[in-house]
């Protein structure tokens, strides 16, 4: 029996309007949590709200986690928070071979997957109870980089370093990350464009588990990291055996 309760807990998910974050929001609402989903695009938040249904426990917030003043204001306005999760990533234009990489696109990956998470910790930690946690999302690219994915691979690795450092500095607050493998979510339009389905099908054949991931697979892993009070500084790999092939 875990010591961390989900029912009634106040949980913020940055990136909760799509993909894994949306899957997690559903899972946590089903378990009775009070959930705030945050992202930059108001329309995406509205359709996520519609998909999640009206539980009376769901809030939405427009937030760009790369903007320090927005992150400061977001946490300045809130009462105690039990858990913070970020699944946010802005990888548009970043999947390129080296000669074609534009620095601006690379910087947006760093901002959304490194500086943004740093800001969430900087301003969010003071709102968290001692039993609270922050969970980030890195990715298998850090371990199995593919051509065109250099920037994302490097940033995922940096984020995992941040997790270990924050787990020490912010203790007893727990800091962890899930590292997903290939999961069929809207992000794939930026990774593979029209080749999305064929690329995912080819990977499914390669993986020991015989399929690519679903948002629910990752939601389940983040749920574990939030709920297990003896886990901190951990990178939880949920990737269908991708690191083995
Ligand atoms: N899907 C995969 O195969 C895969 C594999 C390995 C790792 N990952 C990682 O898993 C995480 C979740 O990915 P996903 O597949 O669920 O992606 P997704 O469906 O594209 O969702 C990304 C979410 O992040 C939000 N977001 C992006 N930039 C933001 C910003 N600056 N501030 C606030 N919110 C922002 C987006 O909303 P707005 O655009 O409205 O802001 C959206 O809600 C990412 O970190 C990704 O790198 C994914």
PDB file of C-alpha atoms and ligand atoms in Angstrom:
ATOM      1  CA  UNK A   1       0.000   0.000   0.000  1.00  0.00           C
ATOM      2  CA  UNK A   2       1.581   3.259  -1.125  1.00  0.00           C
ATOM      3  CA  UNK A   3       1.761   6.309   1.139  1.00  0.00           C
ATOM      4  CA  UNK A   4       0.924   8.761  -1.657  1.00  0.00           C
ATOM      5  CA  UNK A   5      -2.781   9.347  -2.307  1.00  0.00           C
ATOM      6  CA  UNK A   6      -4.031  10.221  -5.776  1.00  0.00           C
ATOM      7  CA  UNK A   7      -7.702  10.708  -4.887  1.00  0.00           C
ATOM      8  CA  UNK A   8      -8.188  14.387  -4.081  1.00  0.00           C
ATOM      9  CA  UNK A   9      -4.580  15.259  -4.950  1.00  0.00           C
ATOM     10  CA  UNK A  10      -3.915  18.517  -6.845  1.00  0.00           C
ATOM     11  CA  UNK A  11      -1.889  17.658  -9.945  1.00  0.00           C
ATOM     12  CA  UNK A  12      -0.639  19.954 -12.719  1.00  0.00           C
ATOM     13  CA  UNK A  13       0.249  18.464 -16.120  1.00  0.00           C
ATOM     14  CA  UNK A  14       2.098  20.793 -18.478  1.00  0.00           C
ATOM     15  CA  UNK A  15       1.529  19.279 -21.925  1.00  0.00           C
ATOM     16  CA  UNK A  16      -1.788  17.809 -20.748  1.00  0.00           C
ATOM     17  CA  UNK A  17      -3.681  18.929 -23.859  1.00  0.00           C
ATOM     18  CA  UNK A  18      -2.247  16.188 -26.119  1.00  0.00           C
ATOM     19  CA  UNK A  19      -0.707  12.733 -26.353  1.00  0.00           C
ATOM     20  CA  UNK A  20       0.783  11.278 -23.194  1.00  0.00           C
ATOM     21  CA  UNK A  21      -0.192  14.241 -21.004  1.00  0.00           C
ATOM     22  CA  UNK A  22      -3.811  13.927 -22.091  1.00  0.00           C
ATOM     23  CA  UNK A  23      -3.733  10.179 -21.399  1.00  0.00           C
ATOM     24  CA  UNK A  24      -2.335  10.887 -17.952  1.00  0.00           C
ATOM     25  CA  UNK A  25      -5.009  13.510 -17.237  1.00  0.00           C
ATOM     26  CA  UNK A  26      -7.700  10.922 -18.029  1.00  0.00           C
ATOM     27  CA  UNK A  27      -6.068   8.325 -15.801  1.00  0.00           C
ATOM     28  CA  UNK A  28      -5.699  10.709 -12.843  1.00  0.00           C
ATOM     29  CA  UNK A  29      -9.227  12.116 -13.170  1.00  0.00           C
ATOM     30  CA  UNK A  30     -10.550   8.542 -13.207  1.00  0.00           C
ATOM     31  CA  UNK A  31      -8.741   8.009  -9.907  1.00  0.00           C
ATOM     32  CA  UNK A  32     -10.302  11.102  -8.341  1.00  0.00           C
ATOM     33  CA  UNK A  33      -7.461  13.635  -8.615  1.00  0.00           C
ATOM     34  CA  UNK A  34      -7.957  17.362  -9.196  1.00  0.00           C
ATOM     35  CA  UNK A  35      -6.124  18.019 -12.454  1.00  0.00           C
ATOM     36  CA  UNK A  36      -4.910  21.179 -14.188  1.00  0.00           C
ATOM     37  CA  UNK A  37      -3.793  20.698 -17.786  1.00  0.00           C
ATOM     38  CA  UNK A  38      -1.589  23.442 -19.221  1.00  0.00           C
ATOM     39  CA  UNK A  39      -0.268  24.250 -22.689  1.00  0.00           C
ATOM     40  CA  UNK A  40       0.195  27.181 -25.049  1.00  0.00           C
ATOM     41  CA  UNK A  41      -2.768  26.666 -27.349  1.00  0.00           C
ATOM     42  CA  UNK A  42      -6.207  27.546 -25.992  1.00  0.00           C
ATOM     43  CA  UNK A  43      -8.056  25.569 -28.706  1.00  0.00           C
ATOM     44  CA  UNK A  44      -6.109  22.402 -27.924  1.00  0.00           C
ATOM     45  CA  UNK A  45      -6.925  22.864 -24.254  1.00  0.00           C
ATOM     46  CA  UNK A  46     -10.620  23.299 -25.081  1.00  0.00           C
ATOM     47  CA  UNK A  47     -10.763  20.097 -27.140  1.00  0.00           C
ATOM     48  CA  UNK A  48      -8.853  18.249 -24.424  1.00  0.00           C
ATOM     49  CA  UNK A  49     -11.437  19.457 -21.913  1.00  0.00           C
ATOM     50  CA  UNK A  50     -14.176  18.148 -24.158  1.00  0.00           C
ATOM     51  CA  UNK A  51     -12.430  14.780 -24.531  1.00  0.00           C
ATOM     52  CA  UNK A  52     -11.893  14.465 -20.780  1.00  0.00           C
ATOM     53  CA  UNK A  53     -15.483  15.334 -19.888  1.00  0.00           C
ATOM     54  CA  UNK A  54     -16.701  17.523 -17.060  1.00  0.00           C
ATOM     55  CA  UNK A  55     -15.555  15.989 -13.812  1.00  0.00           C
ATOM     56  CA  UNK A  56     -15.748  19.263 -11.842  1.00  0.00           C
ATOM     57  CA  UNK A  57     -12.127  18.494 -10.989  1.00  0.00           C
ATOM     58  CA  UNK A  58     -10.508  19.608 -14.253  1.00  0.00           C
ATOM     59  CA  UNK A  59      -8.979  23.015 -14.894  1.00  0.00           C
ATOM     60  CA  UNK A  60      -7.159  24.313 -17.954  1.00  0.00           C
ATOM     61  CA  UNK A  61      -4.439  26.972 -18.056  1.00  0.00           C
ATOM     62  CA  UNK A  62      -2.722  28.700 -20.945  1.00  0.00           C
ATOM     63  CA  UNK A  63       0.958  28.499 -20.138  1.00  0.00           C
ATOM     64  CA  UNK A  64       4.198  28.540 -22.098  1.00  0.00           C
ATOM     65  CA  UNK A  65       6.650  26.812 -19.793  1.00  0.00           C
ATOM     66  CA  UNK A  66       9.597  28.434 -21.567  1.00  0.00           C
ATOM     67  CA  UNK A  67       8.550  31.933 -20.419  1.00  0.00           C
ATOM     68  CA  UNK A  68       9.800  32.663 -16.954  1.00  0.00           C
ATOM     69  CA  UNK A  69       7.249  35.366 -16.160  1.00  0.00           C
ATOM     70  CA  UNK A  70       4.380  33.046 -17.157  1.00  0.00           C
ATOM     71  CA  UNK A  71       5.663  30.179 -15.028  1.00  0.00           C
ATOM     72  CA  UNK A  72       6.197  32.526 -12.061  1.00  0.00           C
ATOM     73  CA  UNK A  73       2.655  33.933 -12.413  1.00  0.00           C
ATOM     74  CA  UNK A  74       1.131  30.446 -12.839  1.00  0.00           C
ATOM     75  CA  UNK A  75       2.539  29.187  -9.538  1.00  0.00           C
ATOM     76  CA  UNK A  76       2.164  32.582  -7.830  1.00  0.00           C
ATOM     77  CA  UNK A  77      -1.608  32.202  -8.253  1.00  0.00           C
ATOM     78  CA  UNK A  78      -1.977  28.734  -6.817  1.00  0.00           C
ATOM     79  CA  UNK A  79      -2.370  27.167  -3.479  1.00  0.00           C
ATOM     80  CA  UNK A  80      -0.533  23.994  -2.515  1.00  0.00           C
ATOM     81  CA  UNK A  81       0.080  21.528  -5.334  1.00  0.00           C
ATOM     82  CA  UNK A  82       0.708  17.831  -4.740  1.00  0.00           C
ATOM     83  CA  UNK A  83       2.398  16.860  -7.981  1.00  0.00           C
ATOM     84  CA  UNK A  84       3.720  18.492 -11.147  1.00  0.00           C
ATOM     85  CA  UNK A  85       4.247  16.650 -14.430  1.00  0.00           C
ATOM     86  CA  UNK A  86       5.690  17.910 -17.691  1.00  0.00           C
ATOM     87  CA  UNK A  87       5.197  16.079 -20.970  1.00  0.00           C
ATOM     88  CA  UNK A  88       5.742  19.283 -22.947  1.00  0.00           C
ATOM     89  CA  UNK A  89       8.022  19.371 -25.972  1.00  0.00           C
ATOM     90  CA  UNK A  90       8.330  21.701 -28.938  1.00  0.00           C
ATOM     91  CA  UNK A  91      10.252  19.748 -31.553  1.00  0.00           C
ATOM     92  CA  UNK A  92       8.833  21.386 -34.680  1.00  0.00           C
ATOM     93  CA  UNK A  93      11.594  21.673 -37.294  1.00  0.00           C
ATOM     94  CA  UNK A  94      14.180  20.009 -35.072  1.00  0.00           C
ATOM     95  CA  UNK A  95      14.292  16.574 -36.749  1.00  0.00           C
ATOM     96  CA  UNK A  96      16.934  17.369 -39.362  1.00  0.00           C
ATOM     97  CA  UNK A  97      20.320  16.152 -40.451  1.00  0.00           C
ATOM     98  CA  UNK A  98      23.116  18.373 -39.181  1.00  0.00           C
ATOM     99  CA  UNK A  99      23.551  20.527 -42.319  1.00  0.00           C
ATOM    100  CA  UNK A 100      19.843  21.439 -42.180  1.00  0.00           C
ATOM    101  CA  UNK A 101      19.465  22.102 -38.481  1.00  0.00           C
ATOM    102  CA  UNK A 102      18.319  25.633 -37.749  1.00  0.00           C
ATOM    103  CA  UNK A 103      19.542  26.918 -34.439  1.00  0.00           C
ATOM    104  CA  UNK A 104      16.128  28.416 -33.625  1.00  0.00           C
ATOM    105  CA  UNK A 105      14.431  24.999 -33.841  1.00  0.00           C
ATOM    106  CA  UNK A 106      17.180  23.429 -31.726  1.00  0.00           C
ATOM    107  CA  UNK A 107      16.790  26.197 -29.155  1.00  0.00           C
ATOM    108  CA  UNK A 108      13.032  25.559 -28.898  1.00  0.00           C
ATOM    109  CA  UNK A 109      13.751  21.925 -28.026  1.00  0.00           C
ATOM    110  CA  UNK A 110      16.210  23.000 -25.341  1.00  0.00           C
ATOM    111  CA  UNK A 111      13.784  25.597 -24.002  1.00  0.00           C
ATOM    112  CA  UNK A 112      10.787  23.252 -23.841  1.00  0.00           C
ATOM    113  CA  UNK A 113      12.608  20.151 -22.560  1.00  0.00           C
ATOM    114  CA  UNK A 114      15.362  21.656 -20.384  1.00  0.00           C
ATOM    115  CA  UNK A 115      14.907  25.319 -19.372  1.00  0.00           C
ATOM    116  CA  UNK A 116      11.131  24.876 -19.098  1.00  0.00           C
ATOM    117  CA  UNK A 117      11.484  21.932 -16.703  1.00  0.00           C
ATOM    118  CA  UNK A 118      14.081  23.961 -14.766  1.00  0.00           C
ATOM    119  CA  UNK A 119      11.576  26.831 -14.424  1.00  0.00           C
ATOM    120  CA  UNK A 120       8.836  24.427 -13.301  1.00  0.00           C
ATOM    121  CA  UNK A 121      11.148  23.298 -10.507  1.00  0.00           C
ATOM    122  CA  UNK A 122      12.276  26.838  -9.650  1.00  0.00           C
ATOM    123  CA  UNK A 123       8.744  28.219  -9.214  1.00  0.00           C
ATOM    124  CA  UNK A 124       6.772  25.024  -8.583  1.00  0.00           C
ATOM    125  CA  UNK A 125       8.850  23.599  -5.738  1.00  0.00           C
ATOM    126  CA  UNK A 126       7.658  26.185  -3.201  1.00  0.00           C
ATOM    127  CA  UNK A 127       4.025  25.201  -3.955  1.00  0.00           C
ATOM    128  CA  UNK A 128       4.687  21.490  -3.477  1.00  0.00           C
ATOM    129  CA  UNK A 129       4.112  19.691  -0.189  1.00  0.00           C
ATOM    130  CA  UNK A 130       7.083  17.695   1.181  1.00  0.00           C
ATOM    131  CA  UNK A 131       5.342  14.528  -0.059  1.00  0.00           C
ATOM    132  CA  UNK A 132       5.072  16.021  -3.535  1.00  0.00           C
ATOM    133  CA  UNK A 133       6.815  15.158  -6.762  1.00  0.00           C
ATOM    134  CA  UNK A 134       7.838  16.428 -10.158  1.00  0.00           C
ATOM    135  CA  UNK A 135       7.897  14.022 -13.099  1.00  0.00           C
ATOM    136  CA  UNK A 136       9.489  14.928 -16.413  1.00  0.00           C
ATOM    137  CA  UNK A 137       9.530  13.171 -19.791  1.00  0.00           C
ATOM    138  CA  UNK A 138      12.818  12.388 -21.509  1.00  0.00           C
ATOM    139  CA  UNK A 139      12.931   9.737 -24.281  1.00  0.00           C
ATOM    140  CA  UNK A 140      14.630   6.723 -25.810  1.00  0.00           C
ATOM    141  CA  UNK A 141      16.480   8.940 -28.326  1.00  0.00           C
ATOM    142  CA  UNK A 142      19.006   9.605 -25.538  1.00  0.00           C
ATOM    143  CA  UNK A 143      19.925   5.868 -25.668  1.00  0.00           C
ATOM    144  CA  UNK A 144      19.115   4.902 -29.273  1.00  0.00           C
ATOM    145  CA  UNK A 145      19.684   8.072 -31.272  1.00  0.00           C
ATOM    146  CA  UNK A 146      18.550   8.033 -34.881  1.00  0.00           C
ATOM    147  CA  UNK A 147      19.813  10.265 -37.677  1.00  0.00           C
ATOM    148  CA  UNK A 148      17.866  13.562 -37.655  1.00  0.00           C
ATOM    149  CA  UNK A 149      17.209  13.172 -33.937  1.00  0.00           C
ATOM    150  CA  UNK A 150      20.515  14.525 -32.640  1.00  0.00           C
ATOM    151  CA  UNK A 151      19.151  17.564 -30.839  1.00  0.00           C
ATOM    152  CA  UNK A 152      16.328  15.656 -29.175  1.00  0.00           C
ATOM    153  CA  UNK A 153      18.723  12.886 -28.123  1.00  0.00           C
ATOM    154  CA  UNK A 154      21.069  15.378 -26.477  1.00  0.00           C
ATOM    155  CA  UNK A 155      18.323  17.322 -24.723  1.00  0.00           C
ATOM    156  CA  UNK A 156      16.732  14.145 -23.319  1.00  0.00           C
ATOM    157  CA  UNK A 157      20.101  13.200 -21.849  1.00  0.00           C
ATOM    158  CA  UNK A 158      20.497  16.671 -20.313  1.00  0.00           C
ATOM    159  CA  UNK A 159      17.028  16.456 -18.791  1.00  0.00           C
ATOM    160  CA  UNK A 160      17.930  13.155 -17.141  1.00  0.00           C
ATOM    161  CA  UNK A 161      20.950  14.859 -15.538  1.00  0.00           C
ATOM    162  CA  UNK A 162      18.643  17.582 -14.267  1.00  0.00           C
ATOM    163  CA  UNK A 163      16.389  14.938 -12.692  1.00  0.00           C
ATOM    164  CA  UNK A 164      19.232  13.496 -10.607  1.00  0.00           C
ATOM    165  CA  UNK A 165      20.498  16.913  -9.504  1.00  0.00           C
ATOM    166  CA  UNK A 166      17.037  18.185  -8.525  1.00  0.00           C
ATOM    167  CA  UNK A 167      16.286  14.971  -6.630  1.00  0.00           C
ATOM    168  CA  UNK A 168      19.171  15.918  -4.335  1.00  0.00           C
ATOM    169  CA  UNK A 169      18.569  19.678  -4.145  1.00  0.00           C
ATOM    170  CA  UNK A 170      14.795  19.582  -3.668  1.00  0.00           C
ATOM    171  CA  UNK A 171      14.591  16.540  -1.351  1.00  0.00           C
ATOM    172  CA  UNK A 172      12.302  15.352   0.173  1.00  0.00           C
ATOM    173  CA  UNK A 173      10.295  16.361  -2.887  1.00  0.00           C
ATOM    174  CA  UNK A 174      10.779  13.496  -5.357  1.00  0.00           C
ATOM    175  CA  UNK A 175      11.996  14.170  -8.891  1.00  0.00           C
ATOM    176  CA  UNK A 176      11.769  11.489 -11.605  1.00  0.00           C
ATOM    177  CA  UNK A 177      11.399  11.080 -15.345  1.00  0.00           C
ATOM    178  CA  UNK A 178       9.728   8.599 -17.603  1.00  0.00           C
ATOM    179  CA  UNK A 179      11.697   7.812 -20.758  1.00  0.00           C
ATOM    180  CA  UNK A 180       9.222   6.709 -23.428  1.00  0.00           C
ATOM    181  CA  UNK A 181      10.011   4.746 -26.529  1.00  0.00           C
ATOM    182  CA  UNK A 182       8.095   5.405 -29.729  1.00  0.00           C
ATOM    183  CA  UNK A 183       4.499   6.191 -28.848  1.00  0.00           C
ATOM    184  CA  UNK A 184       1.791   6.958 -31.402  1.00  0.00           C
ATOM    185  CA  UNK A 185       0.824  10.541 -30.518  1.00  0.00           C
ATOM    186  CA  UNK A 186       0.319  13.800 -32.461  1.00  0.00           C
ATOM    187  CA  UNK A 187       4.038  14.658 -32.042  1.00  0.00           C
ATOM    188  CA  UNK A 188       4.794  12.249 -34.913  1.00  0.00           C
ATOM    189  CA  UNK A 189       3.586  14.765 -37.497  1.00  0.00           C
ATOM    190  CA  UNK A 190       6.778  16.700 -36.704  1.00  0.00           C
ATOM    191  CA  UNK A 191       9.031  13.619 -36.613  1.00  0.00           C
ATOM    192  CA  UNK A 192       7.937  11.724 -39.725  1.00  0.00           C
ATOM    193  CA  UNK A 193       5.218  13.747 -41.498  1.00  0.00           C
ATOM    194  CA  UNK A 194       3.417  11.623 -44.110  1.00  0.00           C
ATOM    195  CA  UNK A 195       5.681   8.652 -43.332  1.00  0.00           C
ATOM    196  CA  UNK A 196       4.307   8.503 -39.776  1.00  0.00           C
ATOM    197  CA  UNK A 197       2.269   5.317 -40.085  1.00  0.00           C
ATOM    198  CA  UNK A 198       4.877   3.383 -42.076  1.00  0.00           C
ATOM    199  CA  UNK A 199       7.645   4.461 -39.680  1.00  0.00           C
ATOM    200  CA  UNK A 200       5.682   3.386 -36.612  1.00  0.00           C
ATOM    201  CA  UNK A 201       4.673   0.069 -38.218  1.00  0.00           C
ATOM    202  CA  UNK A 202       8.301  -0.709 -39.065  1.00  0.00           C
ATOM    203  CA  UNK A 203       9.347   0.008 -35.482  1.00  0.00           C
ATOM    204  CA  UNK A 204       6.521  -2.190 -34.130  1.00  0.00           C
ATOM    205  CA  UNK A 205       7.985  -5.115 -36.089  1.00  0.00           C
ATOM    206  CA  UNK A 206      11.454  -4.471 -34.630  1.00  0.00           C
ATOM    207  CA  UNK A 207      10.436  -4.176 -30.987  1.00  0.00           C
ATOM    208  CA  UNK A 208      10.415  -7.236 -28.695  1.00  0.00           C
ATOM    209  CA  UNK A 209       6.841  -6.426 -27.637  1.00  0.00           C
ATOM    210  CA  UNK A 210       5.644  -6.296 -31.257  1.00  0.00           C
ATOM    211  CA  UNK A 211       3.948  -2.918 -31.098  1.00  0.00           C
ATOM    212  CA  UNK A 212       4.686   0.755 -30.510  1.00  0.00           C
ATOM    213  CA  UNK A 213       3.507   2.497 -27.368  1.00  0.00           C
ATOM    214  CA  UNK A 214       0.163   3.995 -26.494  1.00  0.00           C
ATOM    215  CA  UNK A 215      -0.318   7.115 -24.377  1.00  0.00           C
ATOM    216  CA  UNK A 216      -1.854   4.899 -21.697  1.00  0.00           C
ATOM    217  CA  UNK A 217       1.423   2.935 -21.372  1.00  0.00           C
ATOM    218  CA  UNK A 218       3.230   6.135 -20.437  1.00  0.00           C
ATOM    219  CA  UNK A 219       0.389   7.431 -18.264  1.00  0.00           C
ATOM    220  CA  UNK A 220       0.629   4.196 -16.284  1.00  0.00           C
ATOM    221  CA  UNK A 221       4.378   4.706 -15.730  1.00  0.00           C
ATOM    222  CA  UNK A 222       3.983   8.337 -14.648  1.00  0.00           C
ATOM    223  CA  UNK A 223       1.182   7.250 -12.309  1.00  0.00           C
ATOM    224  CA  UNK A 224       3.692   4.876 -10.708  1.00  0.00           C
ATOM    225  CA  UNK A 225       6.331   7.597 -10.316  1.00  0.00           C
ATOM    226  CA  UNK A 226       3.828   9.984  -8.736  1.00  0.00           C
ATOM    227  CA  UNK A 227       2.456   7.351  -6.390  1.00  0.00           C
ATOM    228  CA  UNK A 228       5.572   5.538  -5.192  1.00  0.00           C
ATOM    229  CA  UNK A 229       7.031   7.447  -2.248  1.00  0.00           C
ATOM    230  CA  UNK A 230      10.324   5.526  -2.324  1.00  0.00           C
ATOM    231  CA  UNK A 231      11.268   6.497  -5.880  1.00  0.00           C
ATOM    232  CA  UNK A 232      13.349   9.581  -6.654  1.00  0.00           C
ATOM    233  CA  UNK A 233      16.111  10.468  -9.114  1.00  0.00           C
ATOM    234  CA  UNK A 234      14.881   7.612 -11.289  1.00  0.00           C
ATOM    235  CA  UNK A 235      14.529   7.332 -15.034  1.00  0.00           C
ATOM    236  CA  UNK A 236      11.778   4.828 -15.782  1.00  0.00           C
ATOM    237  CA  UNK A 237      12.159   3.316 -19.268  1.00  0.00           C
ATOM    238  CA  UNK A 238       8.886   2.397 -20.961  1.00  0.00           C
ATOM    239  CA  UNK A 239       9.916   1.584 -24.508  1.00  0.00           C
ATOM    240  CA  UNK A 240       8.886  -1.950 -25.497  1.00  0.00           C
ATOM    241  CA  UNK A 241      12.481  -3.169 -25.396  1.00  0.00           C
ATOM    242  CA  UNK A 242      13.745  -0.511 -27.822  1.00  0.00           C
ATOM    243  CA  UNK A 243      17.113  -0.213 -26.052  1.00  0.00           C
ATOM    244  CA  UNK A 244      17.757  -3.917 -26.772  1.00  0.00           C
ATOM    245  CA  UNK A 245      17.330  -3.838 -30.542  1.00  0.00           C
TER     246      UNK A 245
HETATM  247  N1  LIG B   1       5.627  10.257 -28.863  1.00  0.00           N
HETATM  248  C1  LIG B   1       6.833   9.667 -28.859  1.00  0.00           C
HETATM  249  O1  LIG B   1       7.098   8.721 -29.636  1.00  0.00           O
HETATM  250  C2  LIG B   1       7.873  10.124 -27.872  1.00  0.00           C
HETATM  251  C3  LIG B   1       9.040   9.344 -27.734  1.00  0.00           C
HETATM  252  C4  LIG B   1       9.996   9.725 -26.793  1.00  0.00           C
HETATM  253  C5  LIG B   1       9.793  10.848 -26.016  1.00  0.00           C
HETATM  254  N2  LIG B   1       8.670  11.594 -26.184  1.00  0.00           N
HETATM  255  C6  LIG B   1       8.478  12.761 -25.315  1.00  0.00           C
HETATM  256  O2  LIG B   1       7.271  12.591 -24.609  1.00  0.00           O
HETATM  257  C7  LIG B   1       6.714  13.880 -24.282  1.00  0.00           C
HETATM  258  C8  LIG B   1       5.241  13.924 -24.662  1.00  0.00           C
HETATM  259  O3  LIG B   1       5.153  13.781 -26.058  1.00  0.00           O
HETATM  260  P1  LIG B   1       3.779  13.528 -26.828  1.00  0.00           P
HETATM  261  O4  LIG B   1       4.103  12.494 -27.829  1.00  0.00           O
HETATM  262  O5  LIG B   1       2.673  13.322 -25.852  1.00  0.00           O
HETATM  263  O6  LIG B   1       3.638  14.959 -27.591  1.00  0.00           O
HETATM  264  P2  LIG B   1       2.389  15.831 -28.029  1.00  0.00           P
HETATM  265  O7  LIG B   1       1.194  14.990 -28.261  1.00  0.00           O
HETATM  266  O8  LIG B   1       2.873  16.696 -29.151  1.00  0.00           O
HETATM  267  O9  LIG B   1       2.115  16.765 -26.749  1.00  0.00           O
HETATM  268  C9  LIG B   1       2.995  17.778 -26.383  1.00  0.00           C
HETATM  269  C10 LIG B   1       2.301  18.716 -25.424  1.00  0.00           C
HETATM  270  O10 LIG B   1       3.230  19.712 -24.994  1.00  0.00           O
HETATM  271  C11 LIG B   1       2.627  20.997 -25.065  1.00  0.00           C
HETATM  272  N3  LIG B   1       3.690  21.977 -25.222  1.00  0.00           N
HETATM  273  C12 LIG B   1       4.625  22.047 -26.196  1.00  0.00           C
HETATM  274  N4  LIG B   1       5.431  23.090 -26.001  1.00  0.00           N
HETATM  275  C13 LIG B   1       5.001  23.708 -24.863  1.00  0.00           C
HETATM  276  C14 LIG B   1       5.426  24.855 -24.156  1.00  0.00           C
HETATM  277  N5  LIG B   1       6.458  25.608 -24.560  1.00  0.00           N
HETATM  278  N6  LIG B   1       4.768  25.198 -23.020  1.00  0.00           N
HETATM  279  C15 LIG B   1       3.710  24.450 -22.586  1.00  0.00           C
HETATM  280  N7  LIG B   1       3.262  23.360 -23.225  1.00  0.00           N
HETATM  281  C16 LIG B   1       3.898  23.005 -24.359  1.00  0.00           C
HETATM  282  C17 LIG B   1       1.678  20.893 -26.277  1.00  0.00           C
HETATM  283  O11 LIG B   1       0.630  21.843 -26.266  1.00  0.00           O
HETATM  284  P3  LIG B   1       0.777  23.274 -27.019  1.00  0.00           P
HETATM  285  O12 LIG B   1       1.374  22.999 -28.360  1.00  0.00           O
HETATM  286  O13 LIG B   1      -0.613  23.814 -27.068  1.00  0.00           O
HETATM  287  O14 LIG B   1       1.656  24.112 -26.148  1.00  0.00           O
HETATM  288  C18 LIG B   1       1.119  19.486 -26.054  1.00  0.00           C
HETATM  289  O15 LIG B   1       0.065  19.527 -25.105  1.00  0.00           O
HETATM  290  C19 LIG B   1       7.608  14.894 -24.987  1.00  0.00           C
HETATM  291  O16 LIG B   1       8.544  15.392 -24.058  1.00  0.00           O
HETATM  292  C20 LIG B   1       8.313  14.087 -26.054  1.00  0.00           C
HETATM  293  O17 LIG B   1       9.574  14.640 -26.409  1.00  0.00           O
HETATM  294  C21 LIG B   1       7.715  11.258 -27.095  1.00  0.00           C
END
